[in-house]
Amino acid sequence: MSGYEALAKKLVQRAVKRGAKQAEAFLQVGRQADVRVRDGEIEDLTQATSKGAGLRVFVKGRLGFAWTSDFDPSTLDAFVDRAVALAESSAPNRLNGLPDEADLGRFPDVGPLFDPEVASLPPDWKIQASVEMEKIVRAFDTRIKTIDSVGAGENVHEVYLANSAGVHGSSQGTSVYLYASPVATDGQQLQTSYWYDAQRFFADLEAPEVVAKKAAQRAVRLLGAKKVKSQKVPVILDPTMAAGFVASIAGAANGDSVYKKASFLAAKLDQRIAPEWITIVDDGLKPRGLGTSPFDGEGVPTRRTAIVEKGVLQHFLYDAFTARKAKTRSTGNASRGYRSLPHIGTNNLYLEPGTKAPEQLIQEVPNGFYVTAMLGHGANTVTGEYSRGANGLWIENGELTRPVQEVTVAGNLTEMLMQLDAVGSDLTFHGSTGAPTIRFKELTVSGE
């Protein structure tokens, strides 16, 4: 047993001894490093370590929570006492408590999440990769005059959890990333775009050259962008934009919002809400996933949960408190850091890919809009209304032609789900949310 796991158990034992009926300790330890370069020189080099403990205690249905980053033994007892005192002075709620015994159990084997190569990356790698990306971006096209940011970094972290129900566990993980955001100009307008990649394992990371070229291409191809006339046409979202749409659907599947009837999906469980080729999954078990973990923020084993399966709304997402409120079971979706109480989140969220190549989705459209960037947070998960500023490329006779900007894509999420008429084969993850290219049969594009 590591020293941190032993500490988590000790905090729980102290809390119970001081009068807590239930207690839970959540510890995080980590280090991260990030390098940004400009004109071949290091602009910013950040290296940081962090550690902290959060303690939840329950006394007669009353919740107390405290956190600390001071692990000195002389202060930890007072930290525990503070959490208990906060519980004793808070209002009671019969729904408060650790996850129900039925929701606890053996943690699944999620495979390796820790890469020794990432953990031992030298600073030189981050600098060299960043300098290389900057050179490639600048050489890609003479119209790229400046670069907003370019850099690389890694993160190494450990999580430890223990509670008074006898649950205890730990998880180690790594992540490594590259990013580039160039600015292109044709003398008339500026266009900024980006590309990045983040993976748990170094071997899975896109090469610096790939990241740089994708970022440069995305910026340059928007030069000369103009508005189009307002019209209803097929709309295609590239994988990065499709991931945002999927996240909106998951937001509407939040069990607490559903319980409060503050979701457009609230009354649609077990109903068809999309074509049969649409399956949206939250998967805490995905091999090498950035959102993969053997347990959630409350010690509930993670799992694969189909939010939408073959077009039918199958599940909402719950943590222990909201599940109790809705008289159902936790789905292992408690998300947290040591400074926060658990709340409903996602693990690895994605739309399952289809069989068509993304090029085919474009070729089948005689006149439409291919979206590569969106502005604002225009999805209202309560009403389902959707309206976002968008940039991208116009489709004519199955080909991407002229760049488009300053238009608005609008619809209603209920209708948009049913309007999904094609899903690409190119499932792409950026972080822990992923999607392939998706096509809507018809949406309103508002421009001139």
Coordinates of C-alpha atoms in Angstrom, one line a residue:
M1 CA 0.0 0.0 0.0
S2 CA 1.3 3.4 -0.9
G3 CA 1.7 6.2 1.6
Y4 CA -1.1 8.2 -0.1
E5 CA -3.5 5.3 0.0
A6 CA -2.7 4.8 3.7
L7 CA -3.3 8.5 4.2
A8 CA -6.7 8.3 2.6
K9 CA -7.7 5.5 4.9
K10 CA -6.4 7.4 7.9
L11 CA -8.5 10.4 7.1
V12 CA -11.6 8.3 6.9
Q13 CA -10.8 6.6 10.2
R14 CA -10.3 9.9 11.9
A15 CA -13.6 11.3 10.6
V16 CA -15.5 8.2 11.8
K17 CA -13.8 8.4 15.2
R18 CA -14.8 12.1 15.4
G19 CA -18.5 11.3 14.9
A20 CA -19.1 10.9 11.1
K21 CA -21.5 8.2 10.2
Q22 CA -19.9 8.0 6.8
A23 CA -16.7 9.5 5.3
E24 CA -14.8 9.5 2.0
A25 CA -11.3 10.8 1.2
F26 CA -10.3 11.7 -2.3
L27 CA -6.6 12.5 -3.0
Q28 CA -4.9 13.7 -6.1
V29 CA -1.2 14.0 -6.8
G30 CA 0.3 15.2 -10.0
R31 CA 2.8 17.1 -12.1
Q32 CA 2.6 18.8 -15.4
A33 CA 4.8 20.6 -17.8
D34 CA 4.0 22.9 -20.8
V35 CA 6.3 24.7 -23.3
R36 CA 5.3 27.4 -25.7
V37 CA 7.7 28.8 -28.3
R38 CA 7.7 31.9 -30.5
D39 CA 10.2 32.7 -33.3
G40 CA 12.2 29.6 -32.4
E41 CA 12.7 30.7 -28.8
I42 CA 11.0 29.5 -25.6
E43 CA 8.2 32.0 -24.8
D44 CA 6.9 30.2 -21.7
L45 CA 8.0 27.1 -19.8
T46 CA 5.8 25.9 -17.0
Q47 CA 6.5 23.0 -14.6
A48 CA 4.3 22.5 -11.6
T49 CA 3.4 19.8 -9.1
S50 CA 0.2 19.6 -7.1
K51 CA -1.4 17.5 -4.4
G52 CA -4.5 17.8 -2.4
A53 CA -7.1 15.9 -0.4
G54 CA -10.9 16.4 -0.3
L55 CA -12.9 14.9 2.6
R56 CA -16.7 14.4 2.5
V57 CA -18.3 13.4 5.8
F58 CA -22.0 12.7 6.7
V59 CA -23.4 13.2 10.2
K60 CA -27.1 12.4 10.7
G61 CA -27.9 13.2 7.0
R62 CA -25.8 16.4 7.1
L63 CA -23.0 16.9 4.6
G64 CA -19.6 18.5 5.5
F65 CA -16.8 19.0 3.0
A66 CA -13.3 20.4 3.3
W67 CA -10.1 20.2 1.2
T68 CA -6.4 20.8 1.9
S69 CA -3.1 20.8 0.0
D70 CA -1.2 20.7 3.3
F71 CA -0.3 17.1 4.1
D72 CA 1.6 17.9 7.3
P73 CA 0.5 15.5 10.0
S74 CA 0.1 18.3 12.5
T75 CA -2.6 20.0 10.4
L76 CA -4.5 17.0 9.0
D77 CA -6.3 16.2 12.3
A78 CA -7.6 19.8 12.4
F79 CA -8.6 19.4 8.7
V80 CA -10.7 16.4 9.5
D81 CA -12.3 18.1 12.5
R82 CA -13.2 21.0 10.3
A83 CA -15.1 18.8 7.8
V84 CA -17.0 17.2 10.7
A85 CA -17.8 20.5 12.2
L86 CA -19.2 21.8 8.9
A87 CA -21.4 18.7 8.7
E88 CA -22.8 19.3 12.2
S89 CA -23.8 22.8 11.3
S90 CA -25.3 22.1 7.9
A91 CA -29.0 21.4 7.0
P92 CA -29.9 17.7 6.9
N93 CA -31.0 15.9 3.7
R94 CA -32.1 12.3 3.7
L95 CA -30.6 11.9 0.3
N96 CA -27.1 12.6 1.5
G97 CA -24.6 9.8 1.8
L98 CA -22.1 7.6 0.2
P99 CA -23.2 5.5 -2.9
D100 CA -25.6 2.7 -2.0
E101 CA -24.0 -0.6 -1.4
A102 CA -25.6 -2.1 -4.5
D103 CA -23.7 0.5 -6.6
L104 CA -20.3 -0.4 -5.1
G105 CA -18.3 -3.4 -6.1
R106 CA -15.2 -4.7 -7.7
F107 CA -13.4 -2.3 -9.9
P108 CA -13.1 -3.4 -13.6
D109 CA -9.7 -4.0 -15.3
V110 CA -9.4 -1.0 -17.6
G111 CA -5.9 -1.9 -18.8
P112 CA -2.9 0.4 -18.6
L113 CA -3.4 4.2 -18.2
F114 CA 0.1 5.1 -17.3
D115 CA 2.9 5.4 -19.9
P116 CA 6.5 5.4 -18.5
E117 CA 7.6 7.1 -21.7
V118 CA 5.4 10.1 -21.1
A119 CA 6.4 10.2 -17.4
S120 CA 10.1 10.4 -18.4
L121 CA 9.9 12.8 -21.3
P122 CA 12.8 15.3 -21.3
P123 CA 12.1 19.0 -21.5
D124 CA 14.1 19.0 -24.8
W125 CA 11.4 16.9 -26.5
K126 CA 8.7 19.5 -25.8
I127 CA 11.0 22.4 -27.0
Q128 CA 12.1 20.6 -30.2
A129 CA 8.5 19.5 -31.1
S130 CA 7.2 23.0 -30.6
V131 CA 10.1 24.6 -32.6
E132 CA 9.5 22.0 -35.4
M133 CA 5.8 22.7 -35.5
E134 CA 6.4 26.5 -35.7
K135 CA 8.8 26.0 -38.7
I136 CA 6.4 23.7 -40.5
V137 CA 3.4 26.1 -40.0
R138 CA 5.4 29.1 -41.3
A139 CA 6.7 27.2 -44.3
F140 CA 3.3 25.8 -45.2
D141 CA 2.1 29.0 -46.9
T142 CA 3.5 32.6 -47.2
R143 CA 0.1 33.9 -46.1
I144 CA 0.7 32.6 -42.5
K145 CA 2.4 35.7 -41.0
T146 CA 2.1 34.9 -37.3
I147 CA 1.3 32.2 -34.9
D148 CA -1.1 32.7 -32.0
S149 CA 0.4 29.8 -30.0
V150 CA 2.3 26.6 -30.5
G151 CA 3.5 24.2 -27.8
A152 CA 3.6 20.8 -26.2
G153 CA 3.2 19.3 -22.7
E154 CA 2.5 16.3 -20.5
N155 CA 0.7 15.5 -17.4
V156 CA 1.3 12.7 -14.8
H157 CA -1.3 12.1 -12.1
E158 CA -2.4 9.7 -9.4
V159 CA -5.8 9.4 -7.7
Y160 CA -6.5 7.7 -4.4
L161 CA -9.9 7.1 -2.8
A162 CA -11.1 5.5 0.4
N163 CA -14.4 5.5 2.2
S164 CA -16.0 4.1 5.4
A165 CA -17.9 1.5 3.4
G166 CA -14.6 -0.4 2.9
V167 CA -14.0 0.8 -0.7
H168 CA -10.5 1.9 -1.5
G169 CA -8.5 2.1 -4.7
S170 CA -6.0 4.1 -6.8
S171 CA -5.3 5.0 -10.4
Q172 CA -2.3 6.3 -12.2
G173 CA -2.4 8.0 -15.5
T174 CA -0.5 10.1 -18.0
S175 CA -1.4 12.4 -20.9
V176 CA 0.7 14.1 -23.6
Y177 CA -0.3 16.8 -26.1
L178 CA 0.7 19.0 -29.0
Y179 CA -1.1 22.2 -30.2
A180 CA -0.7 24.8 -32.9
S181 CA -2.8 27.9 -33.7
P182 CA -1.6 29.9 -36.8
V183 CA -3.0 33.1 -38.1
A184 CA -3.3 33.5 -41.9
T185 CA -3.8 36.8 -43.8
D186 CA -4.4 37.8 -47.4
G187 CA -4.2 41.5 -46.7
Q188 CA -8.0 41.7 -46.5
Q189 CA -8.8 39.5 -43.5
L190 CA -7.2 37.4 -40.8
Q191 CA -8.2 33.8 -40.2
T192 CA -7.1 31.9 -37.1
S193 CA -7.5 28.2 -36.7
Y194 CA -5.9 25.4 -34.7
W195 CA -5.2 21.7 -34.4
Y196 CA -4.1 19.7 -31.4
D197 CA -3.8 16.1 -30.3
A198 CA -3.8 14.6 -26.8
Q199 CA -3.2 11.0 -25.8
R200 CA -2.4 8.9 -22.8
F201 CA 0.4 7.1 -24.6
F202 CA 3.3 8.8 -26.5
A203 CA 3.1 6.1 -29.2
D204 CA -0.5 7.2 -30.0
L205 CA 0.3 10.9 -30.4
E206 CA 0.2 12.5 -33.8
A207 CA 3.6 13.6 -35.1
P208 CA 4.4 17.3 -34.7
E209 CA 4.5 17.6 -38.5
V210 CA 0.9 16.3 -38.7
V211 CA -0.4 18.6 -36.1
A212 CA 1.4 21.6 -37.7
K213 CA 0.1 20.9 -41.2
K214 CA -3.5 20.3 -40.2
A215 CA -3.5 23.6 -38.2
A216 CA -1.9 25.5 -41.1
Q217 CA -4.3 24.1 -43.7
R218 CA -7.4 24.9 -41.5
A219 CA -6.3 28.5 -41.3
V220 CA -5.3 29.1 -44.9
R221 CA -8.4 27.5 -46.4
L222 CA -10.7 30.1 -44.7
L223 CA -9.0 33.1 -46.3
G224 CA -11.5 35.0 -48.5
A225 CA -14.4 33.8 -46.5
K226 CA -17.7 35.5 -47.0
K227 CA -21.3 35.2 -45.9
V228 CA -23.8 33.2 -48.0
K229 CA -27.5 33.9 -48.5
S230 CA -29.8 32.6 -45.9
Q231 CA -31.2 29.2 -46.9
K232 CA -32.1 25.7 -45.7
V233 CA -29.4 23.2 -46.8
P234 CA -27.7 20.0 -45.7
V235 CA -25.1 20.8 -43.0
I236 CA -22.0 18.7 -42.3
L237 CA -20.0 19.0 -39.1
D238 CA -16.4 18.0 -39.1
P239 CA -15.4 15.6 -36.2
T240 CA -14.3 18.5 -33.9
M241 CA -17.6 20.3 -34.3
A242 CA -19.6 17.0 -34.1
A243 CA -18.0 16.3 -30.7
G244 CA -19.5 19.5 -29.4
F245 CA -23.0 18.4 -30.7
V246 CA -22.6 15.1 -28.9
A247 CA -21.6 16.9 -25.7
S248 CA -24.8 18.9 -25.9
I249 CA -26.9 15.7 -26.1
A250 CA -25.0 14.3 -23.1
G251 CA -25.6 17.5 -21.2
A252 CA -29.4 17.0 -21.8
A253 CA -29.0 13.4 -20.5
N254 CA -27.7 14.8 -17.1
G255 CA -29.9 13.0 -14.5
D256 CA -30.2 16.0 -12.3
S257 CA -31.5 18.2 -15.2
V258 CA -33.9 15.4 -16.2
Y259 CA -35.2 15.1 -12.6
K260 CA -35.9 18.9 -12.5
K261 CA -37.5 18.7 -16.0
A262 CA -34.9 21.1 -17.2
S263 CA -34.0 19.0 -20.2
F264 CA -35.6 18.5 -23.6
L265 CA -35.0 14.8 -23.2
A266 CA -36.8 14.5 -19.8
A267 CA -39.9 12.7 -21.0
K268 CA -38.3 10.7 -23.8
L269 CA -36.7 7.7 -22.1
D270 CA -37.1 4.5 -24.1
Q271 CA -38.4 6.5 -27.1
R272 CA -36.8 6.8 -30.5
I273 CA -35.1 10.2 -30.8
A274 CA -32.7 9.6 -33.7
P275 CA -32.3 7.2 -36.7
E276 CA -31.2 3.7 -35.9
W277 CA -27.6 4.3 -37.0
I278 CA -27.1 6.8 -34.1
T279 CA -25.5 5.4 -30.9
I280 CA -24.1 7.7 -28.3
V281 CA -22.0 6.1 -25.6
D282 CA -20.3 7.2 -22.4
D283 CA -17.6 4.6 -21.7
G284 CA -15.4 4.7 -18.6
L285 CA -13.7 1.4 -19.8
K286 CA -12.4 2.5 -23.2
P287 CA -8.8 1.2 -23.6
R288 CA -6.3 4.0 -23.3
G289 CA -9.0 6.6 -23.2
L290 CA -8.3 10.0 -21.6
G291 CA -11.5 9.7 -19.6
T292 CA -10.9 6.1 -18.6
S293 CA -10.7 5.1 -14.9
P294 CA -11.6 2.0 -12.8
F295 CA -13.8 4.1 -10.6
D296 CA -15.6 7.4 -10.6
G297 CA -15.3 10.3 -8.1
E298 CA -17.3 8.4 -5.5
G299 CA -15.7 5.0 -5.8
V300 CA -18.5 3.5 -8.0
P301 CA -17.0 1.2 -10.7
T302 CA -17.1 2.7 -14.1
R303 CA -18.9 1.1 -17.0
R304 CA -20.1 1.5 -20.6
T305 CA -23.5 3.4 -20.7
A306 CA -25.3 3.8 -24.0
I307 CA -27.2 7.1 -23.7
V308 CA -28.7 6.6 -27.2
E309 CA -28.6 3.1 -28.7
K310 CA -29.7 2.6 -32.3
G311 CA -31.7 5.8 -32.1
V312 CA -33.5 5.0 -28.8
L313 CA -32.9 7.1 -25.7
Q314 CA -31.8 4.3 -23.2
H315 CA -30.1 6.0 -20.2
F316 CA -29.6 9.2 -18.3
L317 CA -26.3 9.8 -16.4
Y318 CA -26.3 9.8 -12.6
D319 CA -24.0 10.2 -9.6
A320 CA -25.1 8.8 -6.2
F321 CA -27.0 11.8 -4.9
T322 CA -29.0 12.4 -8.1
A323 CA -29.7 8.7 -8.6
R324 CA -31.1 8.5 -5.1
K325 CA -33.3 11.6 -5.8
A326 CA -34.6 10.0 -9.0
K327 CA -35.0 6.5 -7.3
T328 CA -32.6 4.8 -9.7
R329 CA -29.0 3.7 -9.7
S330 CA -25.7 5.5 -10.1
T331 CA -24.2 5.1 -13.6
G332 CA -20.6 5.7 -12.4
N333 CA -20.6 9.3 -13.6
A334 CA -19.5 11.2 -10.6
S335 CA -16.8 13.6 -11.6
R336 CA -14.7 15.7 -9.3
G337 CA -11.3 17.1 -8.2
Y338 CA -10.1 17.2 -4.6
R339 CA -11.4 20.7 -4.3
S340 CA -14.9 19.9 -5.3
L341 CA -17.9 17.8 -4.4
P342 CA -18.9 15.1 -6.9
H343 CA -21.2 16.2 -9.8
I344 CA -22.4 14.4 -12.9
G345 CA -19.9 14.3 -15.7
T346 CA -18.8 12.1 -18.6
N347 CA -16.0 9.6 -18.9
N348 CA -15.2 8.9 -22.6
L349 CA -18.2 10.3 -24.5
Y350 CA -18.6 9.5 -28.2
L351 CA -20.9 8.9 -31.1
E352 CA -20.2 5.5 -32.7
P353 CA -18.8 5.8 -36.2
G354 CA -20.6 4.7 -39.4
T355 CA -19.3 3.0 -42.5
K356 CA -19.1 5.9 -45.0
A357 CA -15.9 7.8 -45.5
P358 CA -16.2 11.5 -44.7
E359 CA -15.4 12.4 -48.3
Q360 CA -18.5 10.4 -49.4
L361 CA -20.7 12.4 -47.0
I362 CA -19.6 15.5 -48.9
Q363 CA -19.8 14.0 -52.4
E364 CA -23.5 13.2 -51.8
V365 CA -24.4 16.9 -51.2
P366 CA -25.2 19.1 -54.3
N367 CA -25.4 22.3 -52.2
G368 CA -24.6 22.6 -48.5
F369 CA -22.4 23.8 -45.7
Y370 CA -19.3 22.0 -44.2
V371 CA -18.7 23.5 -40.7
T372 CA -15.1 23.6 -39.3
A373 CA -15.5 26.1 -36.5
M374 CA -18.4 27.4 -34.3
L375 CA -18.7 30.3 -32.0
G376 CA -20.5 30.7 -28.7
H377 CA -22.5 28.2 -26.7
G378 CA -25.7 28.1 -28.6
A379 CA -27.3 24.8 -27.5
N380 CA -30.0 25.2 -24.9
T381 CA -30.5 21.8 -23.4
V382 CA -33.6 22.9 -21.6
T383 CA -35.6 23.9 -24.6
G384 CA -33.6 22.2 -27.3
E385 CA -33.1 25.4 -29.2
Y386 CA -29.8 25.5 -31.1
S387 CA -28.2 28.5 -32.7
R388 CA -24.4 29.0 -33.2
G389 CA -22.2 31.2 -35.3
A390 CA -20.3 29.1 -37.8
N391 CA -17.4 29.2 -40.3
G392 CA -16.5 26.6 -42.8
L393 CA -16.6 25.7 -46.5
W394 CA -19.5 25.7 -49.0
I395 CA -20.3 22.5 -50.8
E396 CA -21.2 22.6 -54.5
N397 CA -21.8 19.5 -56.6
G398 CA -20.2 17.3 -53.9
E399 CA -17.0 19.3 -53.5
L400 CA -15.7 21.8 -51.0
T401 CA -15.5 25.2 -52.7
R402 CA -15.4 28.7 -51.2
P403 CA -14.8 29.6 -47.6
V404 CA -17.8 30.9 -45.5
Q405 CA -17.9 32.9 -42.3
E406 CA -20.2 35.0 -40.1
V407 CA -23.3 32.8 -40.7
T408 CA -25.5 31.1 -38.1
V409 CA -26.5 27.5 -38.1
A410 CA -29.9 27.1 -36.3
G411 CA -32.3 24.3 -35.5
N412 CA -33.9 22.4 -32.6
L413 CA -31.9 19.5 -31.0
T414 CA -35.0 17.3 -31.1
E415 CA -35.4 17.8 -34.8
M416 CA -31.6 17.8 -35.5
L417 CA -31.3 14.4 -34.0
M418 CA -33.9 13.0 -36.3
Q419 CA -32.3 15.0 -39.2
L420 CA -29.0 13.1 -38.9
D421 CA -28.9 11.2 -42.2
A422 CA -25.3 10.1 -42.3
V423 CA -22.4 9.3 -39.9
G424 CA -18.8 9.1 -41.1
S425 CA -16.3 6.4 -40.4
D426 CA -13.7 8.8 -39.0
L427 CA -14.2 8.7 -35.2
T428 CA -11.8 11.3 -33.8
F429 CA -11.1 12.1 -30.2
H430 CA -10.0 15.4 -28.9
G431 CA -9.6 14.9 -25.2
S432 CA -12.3 12.6 -23.8
T433 CA -15.1 13.4 -26.2
G434 CA -15.1 12.0 -29.7
A435 CA -17.2 12.0 -32.9
P436 CA -17.0 11.2 -36.6
T437 CA -18.1 13.6 -39.3
I438 CA -21.9 13.9 -39.2
R439 CA -24.5 15.2 -41.7
F440 CA -27.9 16.8 -41.1
K441 CA -30.4 16.5 -43.9
E442 CA -31.4 20.1 -43.6
L443 CA -30.7 23.0 -41.2
T444 CA -31.2 26.7 -41.5
V445 CA -28.1 28.7 -42.4
S446 CA -28.6 32.4 -41.8
G447 CA -26.3 34.8 -43.6
E448 CA -27.1 37.7 -45.9

